[in-house]
PDB file of C-alpha atoms in Angstrom:
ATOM      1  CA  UNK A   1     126.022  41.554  95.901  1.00 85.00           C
ATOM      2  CA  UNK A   2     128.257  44.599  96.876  1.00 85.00           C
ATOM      3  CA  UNK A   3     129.332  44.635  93.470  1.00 89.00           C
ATOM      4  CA  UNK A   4     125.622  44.894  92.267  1.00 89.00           C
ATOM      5  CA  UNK A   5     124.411  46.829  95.183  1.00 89.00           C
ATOM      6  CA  UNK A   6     127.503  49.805  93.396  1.00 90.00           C
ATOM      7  CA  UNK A   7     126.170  49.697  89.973  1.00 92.00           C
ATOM      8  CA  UNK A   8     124.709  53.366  88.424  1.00 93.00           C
ATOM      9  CA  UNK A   9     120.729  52.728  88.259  1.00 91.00           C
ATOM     10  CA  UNK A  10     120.943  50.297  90.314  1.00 91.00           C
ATOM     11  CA  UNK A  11     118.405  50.236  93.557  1.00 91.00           C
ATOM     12  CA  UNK A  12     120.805  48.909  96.253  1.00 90.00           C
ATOM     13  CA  UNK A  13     117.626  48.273  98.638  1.00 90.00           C
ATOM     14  CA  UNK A  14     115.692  46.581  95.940  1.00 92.00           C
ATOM     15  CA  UNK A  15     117.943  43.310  94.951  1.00 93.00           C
ATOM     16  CA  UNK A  16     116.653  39.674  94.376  1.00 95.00           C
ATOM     17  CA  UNK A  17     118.173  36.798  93.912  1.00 96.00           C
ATOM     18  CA  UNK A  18     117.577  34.408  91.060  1.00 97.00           C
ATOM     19  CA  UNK A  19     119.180  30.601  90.342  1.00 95.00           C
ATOM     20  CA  UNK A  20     118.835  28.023  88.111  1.00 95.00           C
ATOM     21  CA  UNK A  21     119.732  23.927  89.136  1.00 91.00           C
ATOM     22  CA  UNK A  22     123.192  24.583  90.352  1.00 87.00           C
ATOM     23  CA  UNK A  23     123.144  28.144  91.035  1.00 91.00           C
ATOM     24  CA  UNK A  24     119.666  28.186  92.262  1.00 92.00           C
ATOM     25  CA  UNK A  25     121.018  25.809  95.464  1.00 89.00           C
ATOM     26  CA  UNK A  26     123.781  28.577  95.470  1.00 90.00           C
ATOM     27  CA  UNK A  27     121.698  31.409  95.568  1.00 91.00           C
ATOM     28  CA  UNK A  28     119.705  29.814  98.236  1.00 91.00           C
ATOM     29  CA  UNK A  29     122.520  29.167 100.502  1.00 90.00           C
ATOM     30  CA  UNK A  30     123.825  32.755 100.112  1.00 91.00           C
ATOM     31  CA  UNK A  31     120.655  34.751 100.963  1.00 92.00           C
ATOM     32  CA  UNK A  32     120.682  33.887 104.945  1.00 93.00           C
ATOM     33  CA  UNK A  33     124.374  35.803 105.016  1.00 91.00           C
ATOM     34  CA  UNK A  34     122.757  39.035 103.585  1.00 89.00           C
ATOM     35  CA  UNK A  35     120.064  40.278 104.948  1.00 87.00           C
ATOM     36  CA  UNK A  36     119.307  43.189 102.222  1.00 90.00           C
ATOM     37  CA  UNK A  37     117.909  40.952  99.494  1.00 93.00           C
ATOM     38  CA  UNK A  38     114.238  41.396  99.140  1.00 94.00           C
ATOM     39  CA  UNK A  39     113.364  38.201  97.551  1.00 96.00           C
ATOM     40  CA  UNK A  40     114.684  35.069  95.776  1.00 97.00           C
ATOM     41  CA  UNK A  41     113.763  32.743  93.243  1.00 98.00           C
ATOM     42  CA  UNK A  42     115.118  29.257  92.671  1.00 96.00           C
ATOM     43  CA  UNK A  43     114.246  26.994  89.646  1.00 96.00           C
ATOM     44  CA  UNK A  44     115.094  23.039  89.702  1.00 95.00           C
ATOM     45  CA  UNK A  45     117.681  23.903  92.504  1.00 92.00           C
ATOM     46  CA  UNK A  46     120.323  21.737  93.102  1.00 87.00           C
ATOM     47  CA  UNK A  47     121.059  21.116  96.509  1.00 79.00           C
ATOM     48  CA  UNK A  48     124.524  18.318  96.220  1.00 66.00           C
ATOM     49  CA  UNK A  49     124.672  15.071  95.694  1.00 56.00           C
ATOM     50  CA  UNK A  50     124.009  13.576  99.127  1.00 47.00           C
ATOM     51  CA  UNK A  51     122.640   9.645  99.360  1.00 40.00           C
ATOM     52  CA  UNK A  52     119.240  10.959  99.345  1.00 45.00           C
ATOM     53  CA  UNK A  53     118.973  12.792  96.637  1.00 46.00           C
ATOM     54  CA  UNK A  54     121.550  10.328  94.568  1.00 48.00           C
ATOM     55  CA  UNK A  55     119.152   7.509  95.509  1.00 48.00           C
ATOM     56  CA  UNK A  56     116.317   9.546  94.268  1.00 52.00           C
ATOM     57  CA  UNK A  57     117.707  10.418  90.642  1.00 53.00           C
ATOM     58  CA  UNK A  58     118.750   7.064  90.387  1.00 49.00           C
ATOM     59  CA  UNK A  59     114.618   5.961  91.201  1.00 53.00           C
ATOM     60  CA  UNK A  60     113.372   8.775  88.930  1.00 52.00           C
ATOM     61  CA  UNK A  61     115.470   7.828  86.074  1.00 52.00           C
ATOM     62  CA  UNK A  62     114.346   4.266  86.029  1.00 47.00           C
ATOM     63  CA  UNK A  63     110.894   4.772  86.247  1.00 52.00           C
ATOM     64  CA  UNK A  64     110.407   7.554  84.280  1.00 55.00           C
ATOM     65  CA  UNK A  65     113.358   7.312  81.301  1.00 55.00           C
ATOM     66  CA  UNK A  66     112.808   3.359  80.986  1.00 60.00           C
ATOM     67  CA  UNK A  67     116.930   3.587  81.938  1.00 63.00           C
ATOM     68  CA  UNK A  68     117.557  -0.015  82.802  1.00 68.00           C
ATOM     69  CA  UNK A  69     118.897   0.138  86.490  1.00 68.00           C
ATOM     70  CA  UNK A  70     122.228  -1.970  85.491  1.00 73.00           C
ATOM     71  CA  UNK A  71     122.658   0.659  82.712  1.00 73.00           C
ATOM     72  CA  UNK A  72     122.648   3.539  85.265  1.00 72.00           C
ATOM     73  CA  UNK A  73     124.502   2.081  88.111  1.00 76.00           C
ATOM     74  CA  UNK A  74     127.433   1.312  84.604  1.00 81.00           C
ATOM     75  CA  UNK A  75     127.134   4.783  83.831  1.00 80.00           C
ATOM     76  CA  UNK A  76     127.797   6.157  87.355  1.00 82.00           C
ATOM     77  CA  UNK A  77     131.143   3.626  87.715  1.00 88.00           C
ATOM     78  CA  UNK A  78     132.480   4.628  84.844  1.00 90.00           C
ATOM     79  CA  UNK A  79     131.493   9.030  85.495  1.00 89.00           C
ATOM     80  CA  UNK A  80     133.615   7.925  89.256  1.00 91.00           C
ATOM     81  CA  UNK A  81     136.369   6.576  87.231  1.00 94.00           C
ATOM     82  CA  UNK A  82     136.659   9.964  84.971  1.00 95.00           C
ATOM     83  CA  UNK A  83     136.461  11.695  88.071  1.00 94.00           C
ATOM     84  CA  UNK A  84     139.099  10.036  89.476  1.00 96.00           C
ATOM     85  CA  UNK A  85     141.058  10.508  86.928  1.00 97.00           C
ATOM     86  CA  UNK A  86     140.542  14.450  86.529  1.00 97.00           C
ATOM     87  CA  UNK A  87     141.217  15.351  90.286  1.00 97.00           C
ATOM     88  CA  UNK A  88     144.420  13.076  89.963  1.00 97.00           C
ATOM     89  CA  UNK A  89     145.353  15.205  86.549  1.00 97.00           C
ATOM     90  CA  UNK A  90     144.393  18.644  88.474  1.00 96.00           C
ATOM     91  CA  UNK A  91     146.269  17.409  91.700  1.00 96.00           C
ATOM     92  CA  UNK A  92     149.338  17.222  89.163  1.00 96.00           C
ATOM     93  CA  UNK A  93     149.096  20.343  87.784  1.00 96.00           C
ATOM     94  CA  UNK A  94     147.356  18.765  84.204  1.00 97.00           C
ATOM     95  CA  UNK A  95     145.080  19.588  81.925  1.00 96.00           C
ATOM     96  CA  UNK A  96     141.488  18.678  83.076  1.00 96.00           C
ATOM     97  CA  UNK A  97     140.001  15.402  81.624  1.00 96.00           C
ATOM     98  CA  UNK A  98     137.025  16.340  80.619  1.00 97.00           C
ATOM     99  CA  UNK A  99     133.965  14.306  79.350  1.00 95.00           C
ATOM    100  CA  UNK A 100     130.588  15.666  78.007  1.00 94.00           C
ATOM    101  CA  UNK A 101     127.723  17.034  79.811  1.00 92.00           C
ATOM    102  CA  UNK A 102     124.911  15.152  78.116  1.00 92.00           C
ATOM    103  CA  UNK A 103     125.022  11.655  76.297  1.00 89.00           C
ATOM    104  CA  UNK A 104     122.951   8.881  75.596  1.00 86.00           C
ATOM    105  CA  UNK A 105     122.751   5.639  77.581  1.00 82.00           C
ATOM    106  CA  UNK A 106     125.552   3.669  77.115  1.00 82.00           C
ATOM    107  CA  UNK A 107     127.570   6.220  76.897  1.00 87.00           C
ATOM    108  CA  UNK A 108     129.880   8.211  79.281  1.00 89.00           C
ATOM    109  CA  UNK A 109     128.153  11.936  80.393  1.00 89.00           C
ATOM    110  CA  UNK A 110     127.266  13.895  83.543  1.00 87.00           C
ATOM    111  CA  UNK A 111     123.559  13.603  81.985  1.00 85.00           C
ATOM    112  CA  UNK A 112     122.440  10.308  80.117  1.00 81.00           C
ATOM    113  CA  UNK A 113     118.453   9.836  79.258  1.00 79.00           C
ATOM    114  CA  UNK A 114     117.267   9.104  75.543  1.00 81.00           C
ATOM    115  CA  UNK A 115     116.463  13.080  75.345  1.00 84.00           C
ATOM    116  CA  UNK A 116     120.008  14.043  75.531  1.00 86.00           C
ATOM    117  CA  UNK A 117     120.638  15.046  71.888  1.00 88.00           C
ATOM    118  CA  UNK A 118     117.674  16.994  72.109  1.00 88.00           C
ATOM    119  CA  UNK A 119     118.989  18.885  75.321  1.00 86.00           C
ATOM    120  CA  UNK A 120     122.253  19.209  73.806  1.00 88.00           C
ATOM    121  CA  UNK A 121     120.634  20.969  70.209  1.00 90.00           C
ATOM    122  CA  UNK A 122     118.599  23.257  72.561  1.00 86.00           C
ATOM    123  CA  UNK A 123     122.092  24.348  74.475  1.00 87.00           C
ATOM    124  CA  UNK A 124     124.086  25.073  71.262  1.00 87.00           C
ATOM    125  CA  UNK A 125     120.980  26.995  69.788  1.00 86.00           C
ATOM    126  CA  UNK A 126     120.982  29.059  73.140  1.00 84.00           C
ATOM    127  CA  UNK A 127     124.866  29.455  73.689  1.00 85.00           C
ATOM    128  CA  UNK A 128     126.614  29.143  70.520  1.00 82.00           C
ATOM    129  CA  UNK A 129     129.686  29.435  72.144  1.00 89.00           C
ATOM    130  CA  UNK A 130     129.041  26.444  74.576  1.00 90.00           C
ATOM    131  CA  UNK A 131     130.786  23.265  74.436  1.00 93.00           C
ATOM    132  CA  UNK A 132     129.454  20.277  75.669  1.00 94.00           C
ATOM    133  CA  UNK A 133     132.327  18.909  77.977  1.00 95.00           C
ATOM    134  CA  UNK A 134     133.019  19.452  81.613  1.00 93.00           C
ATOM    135  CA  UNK A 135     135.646  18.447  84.324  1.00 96.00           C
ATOM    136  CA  UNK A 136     134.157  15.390  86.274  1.00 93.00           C
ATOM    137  CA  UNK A 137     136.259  16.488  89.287  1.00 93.00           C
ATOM    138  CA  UNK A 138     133.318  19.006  90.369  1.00 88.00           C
ATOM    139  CA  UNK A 139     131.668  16.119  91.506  1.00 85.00           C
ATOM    140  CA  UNK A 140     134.428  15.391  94.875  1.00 87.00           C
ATOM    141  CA  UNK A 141     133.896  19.315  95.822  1.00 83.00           C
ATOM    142  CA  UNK A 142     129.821  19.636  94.684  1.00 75.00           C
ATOM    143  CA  UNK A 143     128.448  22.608  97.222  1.00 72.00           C
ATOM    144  CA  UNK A 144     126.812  21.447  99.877  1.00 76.00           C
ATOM    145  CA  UNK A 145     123.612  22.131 101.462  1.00 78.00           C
ATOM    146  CA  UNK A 146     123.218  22.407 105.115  1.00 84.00           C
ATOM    147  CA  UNK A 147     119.685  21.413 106.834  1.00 85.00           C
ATOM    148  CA  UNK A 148     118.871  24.540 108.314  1.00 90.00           C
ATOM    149  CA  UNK A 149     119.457  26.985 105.818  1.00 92.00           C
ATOM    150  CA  UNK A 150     115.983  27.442 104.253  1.00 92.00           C
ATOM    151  CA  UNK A 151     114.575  28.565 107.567  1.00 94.00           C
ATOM    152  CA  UNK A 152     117.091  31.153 108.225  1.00 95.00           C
ATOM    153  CA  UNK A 153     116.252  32.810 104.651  1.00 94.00           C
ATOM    154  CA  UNK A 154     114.273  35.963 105.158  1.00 93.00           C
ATOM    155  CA  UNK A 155     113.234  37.085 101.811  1.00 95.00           C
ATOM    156  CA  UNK A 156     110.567  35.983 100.513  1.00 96.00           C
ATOM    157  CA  UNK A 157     111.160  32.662  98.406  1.00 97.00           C
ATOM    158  CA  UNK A 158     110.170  31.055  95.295  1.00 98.00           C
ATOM    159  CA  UNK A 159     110.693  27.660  94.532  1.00 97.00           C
ATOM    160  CA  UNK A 160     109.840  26.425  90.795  1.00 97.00           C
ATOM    161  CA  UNK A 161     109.938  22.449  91.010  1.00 97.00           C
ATOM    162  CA  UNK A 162     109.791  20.396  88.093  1.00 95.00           C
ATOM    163  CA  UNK A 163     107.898  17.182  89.186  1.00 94.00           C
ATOM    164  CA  UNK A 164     109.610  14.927  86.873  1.00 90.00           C
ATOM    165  CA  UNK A 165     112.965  16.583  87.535  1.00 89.00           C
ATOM    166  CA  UNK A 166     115.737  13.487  87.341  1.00 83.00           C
ATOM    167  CA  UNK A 167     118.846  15.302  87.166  1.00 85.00           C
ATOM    168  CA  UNK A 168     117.894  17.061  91.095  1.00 86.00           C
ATOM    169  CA  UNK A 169     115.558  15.954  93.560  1.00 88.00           C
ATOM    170  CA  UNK A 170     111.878  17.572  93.772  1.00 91.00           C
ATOM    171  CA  UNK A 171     110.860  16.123  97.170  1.00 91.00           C
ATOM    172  CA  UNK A 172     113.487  17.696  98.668  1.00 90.00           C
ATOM    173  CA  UNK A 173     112.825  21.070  96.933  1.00 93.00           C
ATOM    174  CA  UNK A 174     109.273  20.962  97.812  1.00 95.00           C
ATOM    175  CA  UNK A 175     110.543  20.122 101.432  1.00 93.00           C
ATOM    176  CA  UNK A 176     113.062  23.069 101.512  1.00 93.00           C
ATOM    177  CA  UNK A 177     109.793  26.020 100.055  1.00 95.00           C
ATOM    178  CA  UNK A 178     108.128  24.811 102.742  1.00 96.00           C
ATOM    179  CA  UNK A 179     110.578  24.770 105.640  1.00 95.00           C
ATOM    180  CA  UNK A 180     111.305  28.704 104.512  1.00 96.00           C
ATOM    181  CA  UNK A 181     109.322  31.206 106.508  1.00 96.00           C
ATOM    182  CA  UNK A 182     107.942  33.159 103.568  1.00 96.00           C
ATOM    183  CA  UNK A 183     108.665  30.129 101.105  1.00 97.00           C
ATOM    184  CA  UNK A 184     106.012  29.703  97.936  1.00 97.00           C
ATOM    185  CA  UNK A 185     106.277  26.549  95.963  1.00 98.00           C
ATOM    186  CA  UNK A 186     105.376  26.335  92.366  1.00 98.00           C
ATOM    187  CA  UNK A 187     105.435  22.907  90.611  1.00 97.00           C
ATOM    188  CA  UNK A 188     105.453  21.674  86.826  1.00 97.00           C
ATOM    189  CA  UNK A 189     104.445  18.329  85.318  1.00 96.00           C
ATOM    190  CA  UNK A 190     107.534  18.314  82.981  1.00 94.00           C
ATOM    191  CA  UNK A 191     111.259  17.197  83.361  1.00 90.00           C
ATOM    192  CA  UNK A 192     114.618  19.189  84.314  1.00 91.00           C
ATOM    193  CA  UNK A 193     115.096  20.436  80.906  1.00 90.00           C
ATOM    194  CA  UNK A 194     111.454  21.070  79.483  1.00 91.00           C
ATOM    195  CA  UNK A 195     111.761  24.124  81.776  1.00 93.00           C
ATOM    196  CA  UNK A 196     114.388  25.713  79.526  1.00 92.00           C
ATOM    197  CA  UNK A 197     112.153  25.444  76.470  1.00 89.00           C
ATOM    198  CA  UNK A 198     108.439  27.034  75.404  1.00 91.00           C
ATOM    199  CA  UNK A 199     105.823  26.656  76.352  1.00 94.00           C
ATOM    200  CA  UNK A 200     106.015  25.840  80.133  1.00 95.00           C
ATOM    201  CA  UNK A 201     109.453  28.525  80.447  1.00 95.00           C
ATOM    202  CA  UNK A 202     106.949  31.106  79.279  1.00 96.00           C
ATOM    203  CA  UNK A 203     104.435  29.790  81.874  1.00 97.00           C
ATOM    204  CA  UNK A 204     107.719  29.947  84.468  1.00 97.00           C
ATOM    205  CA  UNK A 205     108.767  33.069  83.589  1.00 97.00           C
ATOM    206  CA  UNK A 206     105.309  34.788  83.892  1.00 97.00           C
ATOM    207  CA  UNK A 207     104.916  33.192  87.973  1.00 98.00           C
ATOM    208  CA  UNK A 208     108.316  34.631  88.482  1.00 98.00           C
ATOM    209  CA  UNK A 209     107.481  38.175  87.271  1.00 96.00           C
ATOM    210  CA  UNK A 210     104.617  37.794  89.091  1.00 96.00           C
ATOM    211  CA  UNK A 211     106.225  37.127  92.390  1.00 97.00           C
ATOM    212  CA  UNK A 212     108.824  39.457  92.160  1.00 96.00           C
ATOM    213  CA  UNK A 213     106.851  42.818  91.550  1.00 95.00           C
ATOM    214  CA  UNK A 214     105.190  42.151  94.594  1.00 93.00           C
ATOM    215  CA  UNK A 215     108.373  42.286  97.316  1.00 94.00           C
ATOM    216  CA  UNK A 216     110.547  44.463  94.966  1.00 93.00           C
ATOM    217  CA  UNK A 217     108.054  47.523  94.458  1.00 86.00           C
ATOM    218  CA  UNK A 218     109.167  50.681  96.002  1.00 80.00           C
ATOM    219  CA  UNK A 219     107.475  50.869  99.429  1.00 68.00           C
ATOM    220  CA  UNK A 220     107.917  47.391 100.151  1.00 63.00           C
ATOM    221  CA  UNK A 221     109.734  47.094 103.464  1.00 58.00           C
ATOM    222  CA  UNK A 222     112.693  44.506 103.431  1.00 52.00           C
ATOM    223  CA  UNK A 223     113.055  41.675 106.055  1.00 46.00           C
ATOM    224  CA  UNK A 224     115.599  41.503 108.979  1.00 46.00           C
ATOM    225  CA  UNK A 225     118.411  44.189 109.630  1.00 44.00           C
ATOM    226  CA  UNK A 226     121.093  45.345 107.079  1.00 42.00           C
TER     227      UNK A 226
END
């Protein structure tokens, strides 16, 4: 933020925030320790992989991919087992073991539904330069939200919520827009993904520009001290 707040045409009183899945639960959690930012936006926010929210993917996933639930409790064994294997390899001063982002069921990934080839076409297309492999040790050291946070954030807040999200959990998104003081929740009858992709990312895109004119206009007071 200091870094952004220094660049040349750059309105240091006039920043937002903005986070997608993993860095949208990031962004979140960093706008209570500065007081400056003027709004923020989150889109399927991750918040960590707690027992809830684990429990909750798991539910969504079964019900709404038609993943059978022996299938999915196989495929999280076996993403532990990588894991295990890649902190032991980084704790040893290795080469990370790393095993892909998205695959189909039956098969070993950090994402696993029967739309994963499709996901994974729509991420080369957009990042030619991305690979489809991560190291499964992020999942011993995920961040971690702490209750409480939402309702010290100052800014005005959106949340975008995609109601048939099953890679995060959209109750507890929901919960979090509401327990912020200025929170505004916006939800979408599509999956995680489906908000990457035309038409409903022009229909996000269009709330969001909406929203953020309105607390980043000059004039517009900011929230709390500096």
């Amino acid at each position: 933020m200091r870094l952004t707040r220094g660049l040349p045409g750059v309105d240091p009183a006039r920043i937002a925030l903005w986070g997608s899945s993993s860095s949208g639960g990031h962004v979140l959690r960093l706008a209570p320790e500065d007081r400056r930012t003027r709004a923020v936006v989150v889109q399927v926010p991750e918040f960590g992989k707690g027992s809830r929210s684990t429990r909750e993917e798991l539910r969504a996933e079964k019900q709404q991919e038609h993943i059978p639930l022996g299938m999915l409790l196989g495929a999280a064994v076996r993403l532990v087992a990588a894991a295990v294997r890649d902190e032991l390899r980084g704790r040893r001063g290795l080469p990370p073991h790393c095993i892909p982002v998205f695959a189909l069921p039956g098969d070993l990934g950090a994402v696993i539904g029967p739309d994963s080839d499709r996901h994974l076409a729509q991420a080369v297309e957009t990042g030619p330069t991305w690979r489809n492999e991560f190291a499964p040790r992020l999942f011993f050291h995920p961040p971690v939200y702490r209750p409480g946070t939402a309702e010290r954030v100052q800014a005005p807040l959106l949340v975008c919520v995609a109601e048939q999200d099953t890679e995060t959990d959209p109750r507890r998104a929901a919960e979090i827009a509401r327990a912020a003081p200025r929170g505004e929740l916006l939800t979408y009858p599509v999956g995680h993904f489906e908000i990457y992709a035309d038409p409903v990312q022009s229909r996000v895109l269009e709330d969001q520009t909406r929203f953020l004119p309105r607390h980043l206009r000059p004039g517009t007071e900011p929230t709390g001290g500096g």
